[in-house]
Coordinates of C-alpha atoms in Angstrom, one line a residue:
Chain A
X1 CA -67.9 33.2 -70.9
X2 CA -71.4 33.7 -70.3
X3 CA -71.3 31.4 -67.2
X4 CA -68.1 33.4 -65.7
X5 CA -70.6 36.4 -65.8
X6 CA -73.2 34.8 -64.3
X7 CA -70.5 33.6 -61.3
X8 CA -68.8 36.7 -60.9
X9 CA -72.2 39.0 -60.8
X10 CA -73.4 36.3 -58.4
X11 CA -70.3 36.7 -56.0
X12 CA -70.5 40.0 -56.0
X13 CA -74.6 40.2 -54.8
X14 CA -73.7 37.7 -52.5
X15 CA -70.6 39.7 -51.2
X16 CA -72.6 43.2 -51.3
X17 CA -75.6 41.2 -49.4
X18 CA -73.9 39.6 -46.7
X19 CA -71.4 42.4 -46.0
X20 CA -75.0 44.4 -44.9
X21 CA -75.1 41.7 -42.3
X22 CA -72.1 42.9 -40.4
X23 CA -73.7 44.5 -36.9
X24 CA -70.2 46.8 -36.9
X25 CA -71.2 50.1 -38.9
X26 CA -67.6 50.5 -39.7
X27 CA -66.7 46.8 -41.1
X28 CA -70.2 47.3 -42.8
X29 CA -69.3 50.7 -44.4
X30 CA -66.3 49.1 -45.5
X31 CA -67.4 45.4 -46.9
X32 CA -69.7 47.8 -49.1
X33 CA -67.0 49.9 -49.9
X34 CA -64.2 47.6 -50.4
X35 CA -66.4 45.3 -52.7
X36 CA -67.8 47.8 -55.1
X37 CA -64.4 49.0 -55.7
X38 CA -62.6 45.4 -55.6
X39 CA -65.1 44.8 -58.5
X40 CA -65.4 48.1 -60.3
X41 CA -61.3 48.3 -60.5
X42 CA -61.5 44.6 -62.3
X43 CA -64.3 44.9 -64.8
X44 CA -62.2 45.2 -67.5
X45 CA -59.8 42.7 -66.1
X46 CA -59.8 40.3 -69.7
X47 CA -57.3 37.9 -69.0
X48 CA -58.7 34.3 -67.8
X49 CA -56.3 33.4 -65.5
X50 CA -56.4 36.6 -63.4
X51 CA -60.1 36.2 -63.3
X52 CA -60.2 32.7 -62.2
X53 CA -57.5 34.0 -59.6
X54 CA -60.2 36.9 -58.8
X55 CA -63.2 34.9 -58.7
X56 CA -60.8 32.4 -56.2
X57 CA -60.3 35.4 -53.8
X58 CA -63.9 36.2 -53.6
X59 CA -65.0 32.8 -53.1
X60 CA -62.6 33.0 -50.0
X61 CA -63.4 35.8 -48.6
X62 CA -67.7 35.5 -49.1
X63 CA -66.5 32.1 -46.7
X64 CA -65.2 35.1 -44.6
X65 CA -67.5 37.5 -44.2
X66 CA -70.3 34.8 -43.7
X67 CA -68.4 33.3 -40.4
X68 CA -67.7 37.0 -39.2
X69 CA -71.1 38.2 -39.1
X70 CA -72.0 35.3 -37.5
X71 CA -68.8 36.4 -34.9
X72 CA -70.4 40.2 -35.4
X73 CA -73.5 39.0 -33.9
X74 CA -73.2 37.0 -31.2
X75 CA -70.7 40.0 -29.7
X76 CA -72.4 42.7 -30.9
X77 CA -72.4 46.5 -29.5
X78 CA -74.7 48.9 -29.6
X79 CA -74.6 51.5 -32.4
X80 CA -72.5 54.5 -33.3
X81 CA -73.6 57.5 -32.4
X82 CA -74.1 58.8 -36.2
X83 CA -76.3 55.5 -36.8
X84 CA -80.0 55.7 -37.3
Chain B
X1 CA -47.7 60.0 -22.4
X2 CA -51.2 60.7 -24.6
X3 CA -54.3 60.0 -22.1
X4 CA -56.9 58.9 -24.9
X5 CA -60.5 59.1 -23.8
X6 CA -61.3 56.2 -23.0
X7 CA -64.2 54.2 -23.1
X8 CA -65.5 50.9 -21.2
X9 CA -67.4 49.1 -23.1
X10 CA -70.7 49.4 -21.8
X11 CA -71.8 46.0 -19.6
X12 CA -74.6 44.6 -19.4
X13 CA -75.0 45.8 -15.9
X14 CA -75.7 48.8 -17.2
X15 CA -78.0 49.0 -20.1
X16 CA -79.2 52.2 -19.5
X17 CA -75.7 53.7 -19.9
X18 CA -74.4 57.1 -19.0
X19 CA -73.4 55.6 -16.1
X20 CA -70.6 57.7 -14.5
X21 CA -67.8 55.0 -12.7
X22 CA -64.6 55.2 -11.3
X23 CA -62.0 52.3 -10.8
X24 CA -62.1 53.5 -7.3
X25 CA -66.1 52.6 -7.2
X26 CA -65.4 49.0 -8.4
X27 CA -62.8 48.5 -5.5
X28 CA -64.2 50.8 -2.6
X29 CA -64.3 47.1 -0.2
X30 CA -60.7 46.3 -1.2
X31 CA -58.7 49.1 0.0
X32 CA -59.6 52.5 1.3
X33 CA -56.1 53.9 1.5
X34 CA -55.2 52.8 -1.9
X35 CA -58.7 54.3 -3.2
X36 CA -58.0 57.4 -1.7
X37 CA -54.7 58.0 -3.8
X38 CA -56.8 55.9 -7.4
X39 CA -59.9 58.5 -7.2
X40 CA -57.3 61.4 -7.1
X41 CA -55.5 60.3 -10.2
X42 CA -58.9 58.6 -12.2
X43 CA -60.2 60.3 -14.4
X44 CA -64.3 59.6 -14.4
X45 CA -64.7 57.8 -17.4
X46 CA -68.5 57.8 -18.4
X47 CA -69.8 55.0 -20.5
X48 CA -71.8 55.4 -23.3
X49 CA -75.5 54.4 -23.6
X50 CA -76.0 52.0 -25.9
X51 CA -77.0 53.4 -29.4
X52 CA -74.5 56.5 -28.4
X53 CA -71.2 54.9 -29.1
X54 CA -68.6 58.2 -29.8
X55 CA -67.3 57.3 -33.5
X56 CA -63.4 56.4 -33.2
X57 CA -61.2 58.5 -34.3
X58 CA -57.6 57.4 -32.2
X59 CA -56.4 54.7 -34.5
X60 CA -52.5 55.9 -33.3
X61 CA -53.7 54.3 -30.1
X62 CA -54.6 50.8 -31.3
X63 CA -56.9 49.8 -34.2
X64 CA -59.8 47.6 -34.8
X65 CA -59.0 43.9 -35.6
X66 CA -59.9 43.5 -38.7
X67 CA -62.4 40.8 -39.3
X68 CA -60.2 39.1 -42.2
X69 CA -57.2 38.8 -39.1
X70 CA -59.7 37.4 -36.6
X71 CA -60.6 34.7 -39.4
X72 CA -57.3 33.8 -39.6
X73 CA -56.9 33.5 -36.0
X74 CA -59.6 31.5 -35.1
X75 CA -58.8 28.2 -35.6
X76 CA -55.5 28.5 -34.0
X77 CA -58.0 29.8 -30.8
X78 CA -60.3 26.6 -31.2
X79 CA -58.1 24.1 -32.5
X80 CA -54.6 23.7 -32.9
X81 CA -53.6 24.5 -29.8
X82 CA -50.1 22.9 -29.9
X83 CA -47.0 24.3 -28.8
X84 CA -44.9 25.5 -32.1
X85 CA -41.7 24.8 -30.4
X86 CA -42.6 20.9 -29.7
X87 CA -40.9 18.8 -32.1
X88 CA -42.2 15.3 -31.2
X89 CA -45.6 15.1 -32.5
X90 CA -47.6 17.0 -35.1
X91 CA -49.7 19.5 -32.8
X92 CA -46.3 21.1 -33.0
X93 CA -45.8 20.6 -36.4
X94 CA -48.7 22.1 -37.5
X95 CA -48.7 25.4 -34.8
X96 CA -45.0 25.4 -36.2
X97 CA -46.1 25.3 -40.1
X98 CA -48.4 28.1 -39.2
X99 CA -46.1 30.5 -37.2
X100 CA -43.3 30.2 -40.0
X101 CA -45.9 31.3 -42.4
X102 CA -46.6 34.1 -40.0
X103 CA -43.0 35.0 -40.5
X104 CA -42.3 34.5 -43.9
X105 CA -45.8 37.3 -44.6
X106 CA -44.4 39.8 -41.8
X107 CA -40.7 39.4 -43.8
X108 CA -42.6 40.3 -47.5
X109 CA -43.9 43.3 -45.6
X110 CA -40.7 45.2 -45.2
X111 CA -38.9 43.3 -47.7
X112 CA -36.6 40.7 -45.1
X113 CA -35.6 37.4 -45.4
X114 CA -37.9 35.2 -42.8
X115 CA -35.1 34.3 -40.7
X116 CA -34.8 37.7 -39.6
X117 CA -37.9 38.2 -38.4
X118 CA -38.5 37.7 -33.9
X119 CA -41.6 37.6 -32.8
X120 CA -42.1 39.6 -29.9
X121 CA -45.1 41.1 -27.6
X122 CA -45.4 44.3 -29.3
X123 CA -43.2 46.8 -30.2
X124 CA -42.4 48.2 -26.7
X125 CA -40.5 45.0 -26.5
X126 CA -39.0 45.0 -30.0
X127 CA -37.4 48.5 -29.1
X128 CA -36.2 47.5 -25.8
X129 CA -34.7 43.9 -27.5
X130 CA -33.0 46.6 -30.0
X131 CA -31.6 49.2 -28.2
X132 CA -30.9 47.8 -25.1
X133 CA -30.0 44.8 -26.8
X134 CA -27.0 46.0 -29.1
X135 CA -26.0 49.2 -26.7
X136 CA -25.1 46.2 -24.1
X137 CA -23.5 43.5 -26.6
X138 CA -21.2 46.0 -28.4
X139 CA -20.4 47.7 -24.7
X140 CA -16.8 46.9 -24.5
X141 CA -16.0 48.7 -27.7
X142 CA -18.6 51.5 -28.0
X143 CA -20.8 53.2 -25.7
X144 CA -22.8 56.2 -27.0
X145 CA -26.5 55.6 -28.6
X146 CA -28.2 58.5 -30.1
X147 CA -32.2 59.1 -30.4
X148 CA -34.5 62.0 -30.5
X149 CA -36.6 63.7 -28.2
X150 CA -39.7 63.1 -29.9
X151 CA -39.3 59.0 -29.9
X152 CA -41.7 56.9 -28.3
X153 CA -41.7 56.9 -24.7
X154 CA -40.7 53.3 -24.7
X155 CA -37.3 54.1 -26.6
X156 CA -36.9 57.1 -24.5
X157 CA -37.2 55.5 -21.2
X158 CA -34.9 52.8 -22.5
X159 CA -31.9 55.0 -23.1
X160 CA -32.5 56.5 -19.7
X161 CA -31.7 53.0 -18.5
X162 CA -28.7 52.8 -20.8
X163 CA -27.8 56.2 -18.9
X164 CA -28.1 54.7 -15.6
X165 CA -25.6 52.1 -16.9
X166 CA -22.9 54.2 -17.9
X167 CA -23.9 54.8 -21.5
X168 CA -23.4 58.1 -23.0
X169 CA -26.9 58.8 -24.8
X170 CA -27.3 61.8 -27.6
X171 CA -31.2 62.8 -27.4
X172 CA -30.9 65.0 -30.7
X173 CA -33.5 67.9 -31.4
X174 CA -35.7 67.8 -34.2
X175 CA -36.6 70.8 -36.7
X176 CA -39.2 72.9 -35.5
X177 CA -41.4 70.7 -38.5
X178 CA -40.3 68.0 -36.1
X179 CA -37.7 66.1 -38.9
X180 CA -34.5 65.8 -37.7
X181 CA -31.8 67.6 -39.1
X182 CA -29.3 65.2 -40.9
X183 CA -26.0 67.7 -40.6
X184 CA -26.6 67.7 -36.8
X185 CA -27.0 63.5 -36.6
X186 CA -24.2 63.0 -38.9
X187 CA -22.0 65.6 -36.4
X188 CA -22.9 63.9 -33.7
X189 CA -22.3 60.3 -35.4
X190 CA -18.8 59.8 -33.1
X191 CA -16.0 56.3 -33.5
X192 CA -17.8 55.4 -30.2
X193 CA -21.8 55.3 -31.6
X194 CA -23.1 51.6 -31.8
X195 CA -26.7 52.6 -32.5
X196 CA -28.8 55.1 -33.8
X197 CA -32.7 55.5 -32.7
X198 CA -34.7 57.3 -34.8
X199 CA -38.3 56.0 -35.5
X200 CA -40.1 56.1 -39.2
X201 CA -43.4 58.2 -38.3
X202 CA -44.4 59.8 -35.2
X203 CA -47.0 58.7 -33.2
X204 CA -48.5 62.0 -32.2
X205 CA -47.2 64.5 -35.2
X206 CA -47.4 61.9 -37.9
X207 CA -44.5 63.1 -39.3
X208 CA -42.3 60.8 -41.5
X209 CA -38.5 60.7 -40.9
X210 CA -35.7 60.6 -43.9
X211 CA -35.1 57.0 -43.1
X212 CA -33.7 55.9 -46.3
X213 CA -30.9 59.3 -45.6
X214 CA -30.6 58.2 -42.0
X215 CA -30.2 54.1 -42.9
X216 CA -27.1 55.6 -45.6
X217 CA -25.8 57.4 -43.4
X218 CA -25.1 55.1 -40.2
X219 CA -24.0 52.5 -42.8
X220 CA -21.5 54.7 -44.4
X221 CA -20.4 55.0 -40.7
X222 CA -20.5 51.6 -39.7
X223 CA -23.4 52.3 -37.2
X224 CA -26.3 50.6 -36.8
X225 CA -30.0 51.8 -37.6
X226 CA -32.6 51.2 -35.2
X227 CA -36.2 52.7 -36.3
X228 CA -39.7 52.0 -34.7
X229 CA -41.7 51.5 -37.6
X230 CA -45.3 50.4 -35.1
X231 CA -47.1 53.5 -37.0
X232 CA -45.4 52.9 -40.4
X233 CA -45.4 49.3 -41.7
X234 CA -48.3 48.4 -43.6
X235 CA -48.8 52.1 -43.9
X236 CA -46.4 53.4 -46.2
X237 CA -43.4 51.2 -48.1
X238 CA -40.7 50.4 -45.7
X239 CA -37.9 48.0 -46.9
X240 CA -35.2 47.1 -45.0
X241 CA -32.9 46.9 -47.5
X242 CA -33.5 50.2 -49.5
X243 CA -33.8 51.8 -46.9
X244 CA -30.6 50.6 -44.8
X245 CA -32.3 49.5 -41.5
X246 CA -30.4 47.3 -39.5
X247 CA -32.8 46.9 -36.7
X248 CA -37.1 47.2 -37.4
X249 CA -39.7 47.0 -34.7
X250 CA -43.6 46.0 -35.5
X251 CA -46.6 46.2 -33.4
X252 CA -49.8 44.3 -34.7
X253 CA -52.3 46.2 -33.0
X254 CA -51.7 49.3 -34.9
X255 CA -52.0 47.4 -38.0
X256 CA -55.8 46.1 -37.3
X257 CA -53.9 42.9 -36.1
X258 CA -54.2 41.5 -32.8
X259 CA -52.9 43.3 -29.1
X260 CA -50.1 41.7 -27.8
X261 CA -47.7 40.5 -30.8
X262 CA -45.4 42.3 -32.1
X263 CA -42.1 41.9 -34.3
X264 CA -38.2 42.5 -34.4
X265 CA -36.5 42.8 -38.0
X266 CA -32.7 41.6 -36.9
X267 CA -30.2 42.2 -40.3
X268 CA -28.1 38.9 -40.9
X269 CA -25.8 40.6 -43.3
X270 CA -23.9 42.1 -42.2
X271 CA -24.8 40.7 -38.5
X272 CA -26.6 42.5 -36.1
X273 CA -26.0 41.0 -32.2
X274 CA -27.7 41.6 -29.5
X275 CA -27.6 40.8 -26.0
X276 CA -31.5 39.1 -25.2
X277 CA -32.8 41.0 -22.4
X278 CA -35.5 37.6 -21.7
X279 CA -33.7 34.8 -20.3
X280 CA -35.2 31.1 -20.8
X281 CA -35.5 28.6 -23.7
X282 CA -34.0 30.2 -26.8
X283 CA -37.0 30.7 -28.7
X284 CA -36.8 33.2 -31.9
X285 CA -32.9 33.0 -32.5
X286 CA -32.7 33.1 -28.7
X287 CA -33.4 36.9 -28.9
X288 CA -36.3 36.2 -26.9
X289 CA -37.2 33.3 -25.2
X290 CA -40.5 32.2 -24.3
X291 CA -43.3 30.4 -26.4
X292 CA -44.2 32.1 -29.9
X293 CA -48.2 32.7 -29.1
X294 CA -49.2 30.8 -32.2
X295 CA -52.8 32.5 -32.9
X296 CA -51.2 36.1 -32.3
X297 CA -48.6 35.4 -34.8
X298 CA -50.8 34.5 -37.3
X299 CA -52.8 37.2 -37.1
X300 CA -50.1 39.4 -37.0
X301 CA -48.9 37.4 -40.5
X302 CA -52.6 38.1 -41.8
X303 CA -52.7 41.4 -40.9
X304 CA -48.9 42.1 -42.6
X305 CA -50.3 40.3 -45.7
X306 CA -54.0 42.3 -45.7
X307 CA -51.5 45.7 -45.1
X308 CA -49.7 44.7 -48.2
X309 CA -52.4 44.1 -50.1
X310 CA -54.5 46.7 -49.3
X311 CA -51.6 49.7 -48.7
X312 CA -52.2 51.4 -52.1
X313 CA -56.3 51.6 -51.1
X314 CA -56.1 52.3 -47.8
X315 CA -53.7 54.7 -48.6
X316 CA -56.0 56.7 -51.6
X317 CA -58.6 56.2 -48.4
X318 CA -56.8 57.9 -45.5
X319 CA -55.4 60.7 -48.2
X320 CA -58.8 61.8 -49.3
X321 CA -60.3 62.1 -45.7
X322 CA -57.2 63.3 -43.9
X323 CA -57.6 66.4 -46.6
X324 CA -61.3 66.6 -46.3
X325 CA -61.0 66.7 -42.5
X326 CA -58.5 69.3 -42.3
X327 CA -60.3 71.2 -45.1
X328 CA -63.5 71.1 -43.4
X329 CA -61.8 72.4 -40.2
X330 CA -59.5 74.6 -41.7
X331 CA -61.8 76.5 -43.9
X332 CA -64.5 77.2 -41.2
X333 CA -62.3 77.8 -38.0
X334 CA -59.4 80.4 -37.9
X335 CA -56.1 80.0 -35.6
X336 CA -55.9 76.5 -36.4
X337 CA -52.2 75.0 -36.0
X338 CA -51.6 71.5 -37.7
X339 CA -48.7 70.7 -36.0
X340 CA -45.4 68.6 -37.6
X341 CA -44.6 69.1 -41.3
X342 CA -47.3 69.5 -44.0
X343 CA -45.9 67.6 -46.5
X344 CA -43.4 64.5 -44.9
X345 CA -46.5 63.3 -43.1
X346 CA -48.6 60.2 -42.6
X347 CA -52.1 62.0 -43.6
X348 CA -53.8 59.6 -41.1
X349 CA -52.2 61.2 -38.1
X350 CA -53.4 64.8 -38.3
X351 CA -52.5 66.3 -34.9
X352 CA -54.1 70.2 -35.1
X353 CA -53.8 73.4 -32.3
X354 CA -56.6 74.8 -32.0
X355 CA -55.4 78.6 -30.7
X356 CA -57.3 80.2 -28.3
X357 CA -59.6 77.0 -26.9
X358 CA -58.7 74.8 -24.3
X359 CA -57.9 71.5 -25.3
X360 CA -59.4 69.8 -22.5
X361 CA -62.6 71.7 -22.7
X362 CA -62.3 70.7 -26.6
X363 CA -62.1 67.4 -25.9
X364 CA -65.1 67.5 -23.6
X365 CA -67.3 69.1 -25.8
X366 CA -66.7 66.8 -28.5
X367 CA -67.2 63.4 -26.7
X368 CA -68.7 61.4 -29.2
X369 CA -65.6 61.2 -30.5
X370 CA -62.7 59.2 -29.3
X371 CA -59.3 61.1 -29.9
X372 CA -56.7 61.7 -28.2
X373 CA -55.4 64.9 -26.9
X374 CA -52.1 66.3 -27.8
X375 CA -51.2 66.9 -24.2
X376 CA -50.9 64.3 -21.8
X377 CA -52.7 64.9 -18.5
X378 CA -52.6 63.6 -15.1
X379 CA -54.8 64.8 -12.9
X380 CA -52.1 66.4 -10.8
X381 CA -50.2 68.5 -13.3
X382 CA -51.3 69.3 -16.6
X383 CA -48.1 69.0 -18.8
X384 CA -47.9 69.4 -22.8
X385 CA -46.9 66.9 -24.4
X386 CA -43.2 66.3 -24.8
X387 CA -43.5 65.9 -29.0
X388 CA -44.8 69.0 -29.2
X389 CA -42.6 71.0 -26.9
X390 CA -39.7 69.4 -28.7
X391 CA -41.1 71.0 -32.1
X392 CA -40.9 74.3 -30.8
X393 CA -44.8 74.1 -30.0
X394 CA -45.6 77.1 -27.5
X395 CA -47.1 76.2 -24.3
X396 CA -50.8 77.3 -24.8
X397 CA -50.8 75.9 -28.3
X398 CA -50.2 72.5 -27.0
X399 CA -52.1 72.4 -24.5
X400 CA -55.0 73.2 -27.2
X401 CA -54.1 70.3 -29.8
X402 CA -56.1 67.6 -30.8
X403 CA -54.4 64.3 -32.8
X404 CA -57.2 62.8 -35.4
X405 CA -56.5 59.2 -36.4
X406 CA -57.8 58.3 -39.5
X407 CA -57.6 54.6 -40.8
X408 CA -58.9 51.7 -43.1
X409 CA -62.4 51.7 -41.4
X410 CA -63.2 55.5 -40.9
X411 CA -65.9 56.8 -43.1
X412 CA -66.7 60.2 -44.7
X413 CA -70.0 60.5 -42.3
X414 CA -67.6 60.3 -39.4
X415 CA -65.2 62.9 -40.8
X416 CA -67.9 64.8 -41.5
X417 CA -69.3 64.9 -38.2
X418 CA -66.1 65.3 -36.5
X419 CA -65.0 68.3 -38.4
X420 CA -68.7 69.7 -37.7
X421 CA -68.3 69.1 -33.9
X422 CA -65.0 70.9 -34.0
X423 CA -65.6 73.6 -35.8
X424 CA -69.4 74.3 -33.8
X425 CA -67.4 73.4 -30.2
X426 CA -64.4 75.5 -31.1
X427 CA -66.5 78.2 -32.1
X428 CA -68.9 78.2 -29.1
X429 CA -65.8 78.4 -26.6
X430 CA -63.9 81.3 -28.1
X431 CA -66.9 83.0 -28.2
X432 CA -66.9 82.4 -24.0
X433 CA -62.9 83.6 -23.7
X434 CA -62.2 86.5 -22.5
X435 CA -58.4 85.9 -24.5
X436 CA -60.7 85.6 -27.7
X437 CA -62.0 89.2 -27.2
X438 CA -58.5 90.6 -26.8
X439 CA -57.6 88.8 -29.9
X440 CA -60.4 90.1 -31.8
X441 CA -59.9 93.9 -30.9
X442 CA -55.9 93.1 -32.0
X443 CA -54.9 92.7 -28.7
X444 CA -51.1 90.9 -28.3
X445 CA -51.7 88.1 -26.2
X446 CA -48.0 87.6 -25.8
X447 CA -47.4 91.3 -24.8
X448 CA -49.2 91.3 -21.7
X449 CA -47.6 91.1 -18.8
X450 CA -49.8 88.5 -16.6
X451 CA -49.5 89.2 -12.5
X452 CA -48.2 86.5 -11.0
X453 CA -50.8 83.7 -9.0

């Protein structure tokens, strides 16, 4: 069990970090957004399967986000107008 | 018929941005005559400088590809390029494989069985495939088609070419909340009616239609149901066969998917036919022939599968700042209007009158936002939209309405900032308006009598 912590509270750093790497303020806003809740809605998710399913997903998308902000940057705009 | 403000994206070239450029610039060698009649009709459209990009607020209009969708696409972009229709070596196979996954997500979207699904170039060809489509395969029996005036100009403009072929074409009213009113379809309903038009949500009112009443009805009267779901699927639940619809057409670009794909939901039972406006090699049912653009389709799969997934969120998302928007704006600014109904909405199309200003200068003052006016404007005439004169909208309040799109990527800072905008710009220019004195000593705008100019 302990080790499923350690993986799922590793993914999700790794998630929360790299989504701050998106250049697009709006895909950033929302990687931040979309993770915390993704993870906050499963915390009390208990059964094994579901979280091996979970953890699965995460992987995946991690794999996703990290080729996208590579995409982000090499076609990046300049910043939104509320953006400091 | 909406003119969104629309931005270039800003070039190299021109780093400094705030560059002002007209088409008619780019072209001046070319054509001098033709420039002379472009620069009338352009409207300048002024780029932003770099760091000043307006925050987008028009997803009705087209919205961001989301980078999950991209991913999906890519390697279809890079790698397997094979043609999903060739059946002699695997670079079909595997284009095929991927586009017949594509269908089977757009079917689990609405609910259809994958071999109803056509693949199409958006859904201004899935609405002309459907109503063009059945009106002219089912002419020697029946001939009427009925729609509403507030359809997509695309559906409109495709019963006017029914018209011109000797069809007899109903264009029902809708309430003054702009629903349509179900005693008046089902008395216009005649032996003769092969289709019924009516589309899920509106694109400029966001108001949502009593498909599931409408589907029961046409079946109970053996007519078929067409409905343009572009700014519904993925949005809200739609399923084909609760809700009765015979004939379904999908855009992907309104669904953070990619431009240029779009989808048809044909019924099988009982069978829908229709006559294939495309001629050529039979692809998709040979409804519409032509190659199936592999990467498009799958992101148009990936975005019906992310939609699915993510409705219930996006959903809690668009609710919360669709009401903090129009609270914001509401609660600070009197004589606003939202136009449409309150309650059978989509809350992320919030289309608001704004009495008393003039929209254009509205939309001026508050450039660092993209939206879209209510009104569509050509630089010749300045007419109000037809949506809103169809729901009974008077002429001045159109002409002063502003449609908000809210979506999966907008955030509470850019709410925020837009309802500030509004409410300082609307403010500022009714405090310059002579009408917005009259009103404020209790003046009847409506009772004066104006001399003519």
């Amino acid at each position: 069990m302990a080790s499923t912590r350690n993986q799922v509270l590793s993914l999700y750093k790794h998630l929360l970090k790299e989504g701050q790497q998106l250049s697009d303020y709006n895909f950033r806003s929302y990687a931040r957004r979309r993770v915390r809740d993704a993870f906050h809605e499963n915390k009390t998710e208990t059964d094994p399967q579901k979280i091996q399913k979970l953890i699965g997903k995460a992987v995946e998308n991690l794999d996703i986000l990290k080729r996208q902000v590579t995409v982000g940057k090499l076609y990046g705009q300049g910043k939104l107008i509320i953006e400091r | 018929m909406i003119i969104s403000r629309f931005y270039v994206r800003s070039s190299r070239l021109l780093k400094n941005g705030g560059a002002v450029i007209s088409r008619a610039v780019q072209t001046s060698s070319e054509n001098n005559a033709a420039n002379a009649a472009a620069e009338k009709l352009e409207i300048k459209k002024e780029l932003p400088s770099q760091n000043r990009r307006p925050l987008y607020l028009d997803v009705q209009a087209t919205t961001p590809l989301d980078p999950r969708v991209l991913d999906a696409m890519m390697p279809y972009q890079v790698s397997y390029y094979g043609n999903p229709h060739s059946r002699t070596h695997a670079y079909g196979w595997e284009s095929e494989t991927a586009m017949e996954n594509a269908r089977k997500q757009v079917a689990s979207l609405i609910g259809a069985d994958p071999r109803e699904i056509i693949f199409t170039s958006g859904a201004t060809e899935s609405n002309n495939i459907a109503i063009k489509g059945v009106a002219r395969f089912y002419k020697s029996k029946k001939n009427h088609v009925i729609t509403t005036q507030t359809e997509h100009k695309c559906v409109l403009d495709s019963c006017r070419v029914l018209e011109g072929e000797g069809f007899d074409v109903t264009y029902l009213p809708v309430k003054q909340n702009g629903i349509v009113d179900m005693k008046l379809l089902e008395e216009t309903i005649r032996p003769e009616t092969s289709l019924v038009s009516i589309m899920t949500v509106n694109n400029e009112i966001g108001v949502k239609q009593p498909v599931a009443d409408i589907g029961a009805l046409c079946r109970s009267k053996k007519v078929f149901f067409h409905t343009d779901a572009a700014q519904a699927v993925g949005k809200i639940p739609v399923n084909v066969n609760d809700m009765k619809i015979d004939l379904l057409s999908i855009s992907g670009h309104k669904i953070y998917g990619p431009k240029g794909v779009g989808a048809l939901y044909v019924r099988r039972r009982p069978r829908v036919r229709v006559e294939a406006p495309q001629s050529g090699g039979g692809q998709e049912r040979g409804m519409r022939s032509g190659t199936v653009p592999t990467p498009l389709v799958v992101g148009l799969g990936a975005a019906c599968e992310l939609a699915s997934e993510e409705m219930e969120y996006d959903c809690g998302r668009v609710n919360m700042l669709s009401k903090r928007l129009l609270d914001k704006i509401m609660s600070n600014v009197s004589h606003v209007i939202r136009n449409g109904d309150p309650e059978e909405t989509y809350p992320g199309c919030l289309n608001l009158s704004f009495a008393y200003v003039e929209g254009e200068s509205l939309l001026m003052a508050i450039k660092d936002i993209a939206v879209s006016s209510g009104s569509a404007c050509t630089s010749a005439s300045l007419e109000p939209s037809y949506v809103l004169r169809a729901i009974g909208t008077d002429e001045d309040l159109a002409h002063s309405s502003i449609r908000f799109g809210i979506g999966r990527f907008t955030t509470e800072e850019e709410v925020d900032y837009t309802a500030e905008k509004c409410i300082e710009h609307a403010t500022r220019l009714r405090e310059m308006s002579p009408l917005w004195e009259m009103v404020q000593e209790g003046i009847d705008l409506k009772t004066i009598k104006w001399s003519q100019h």
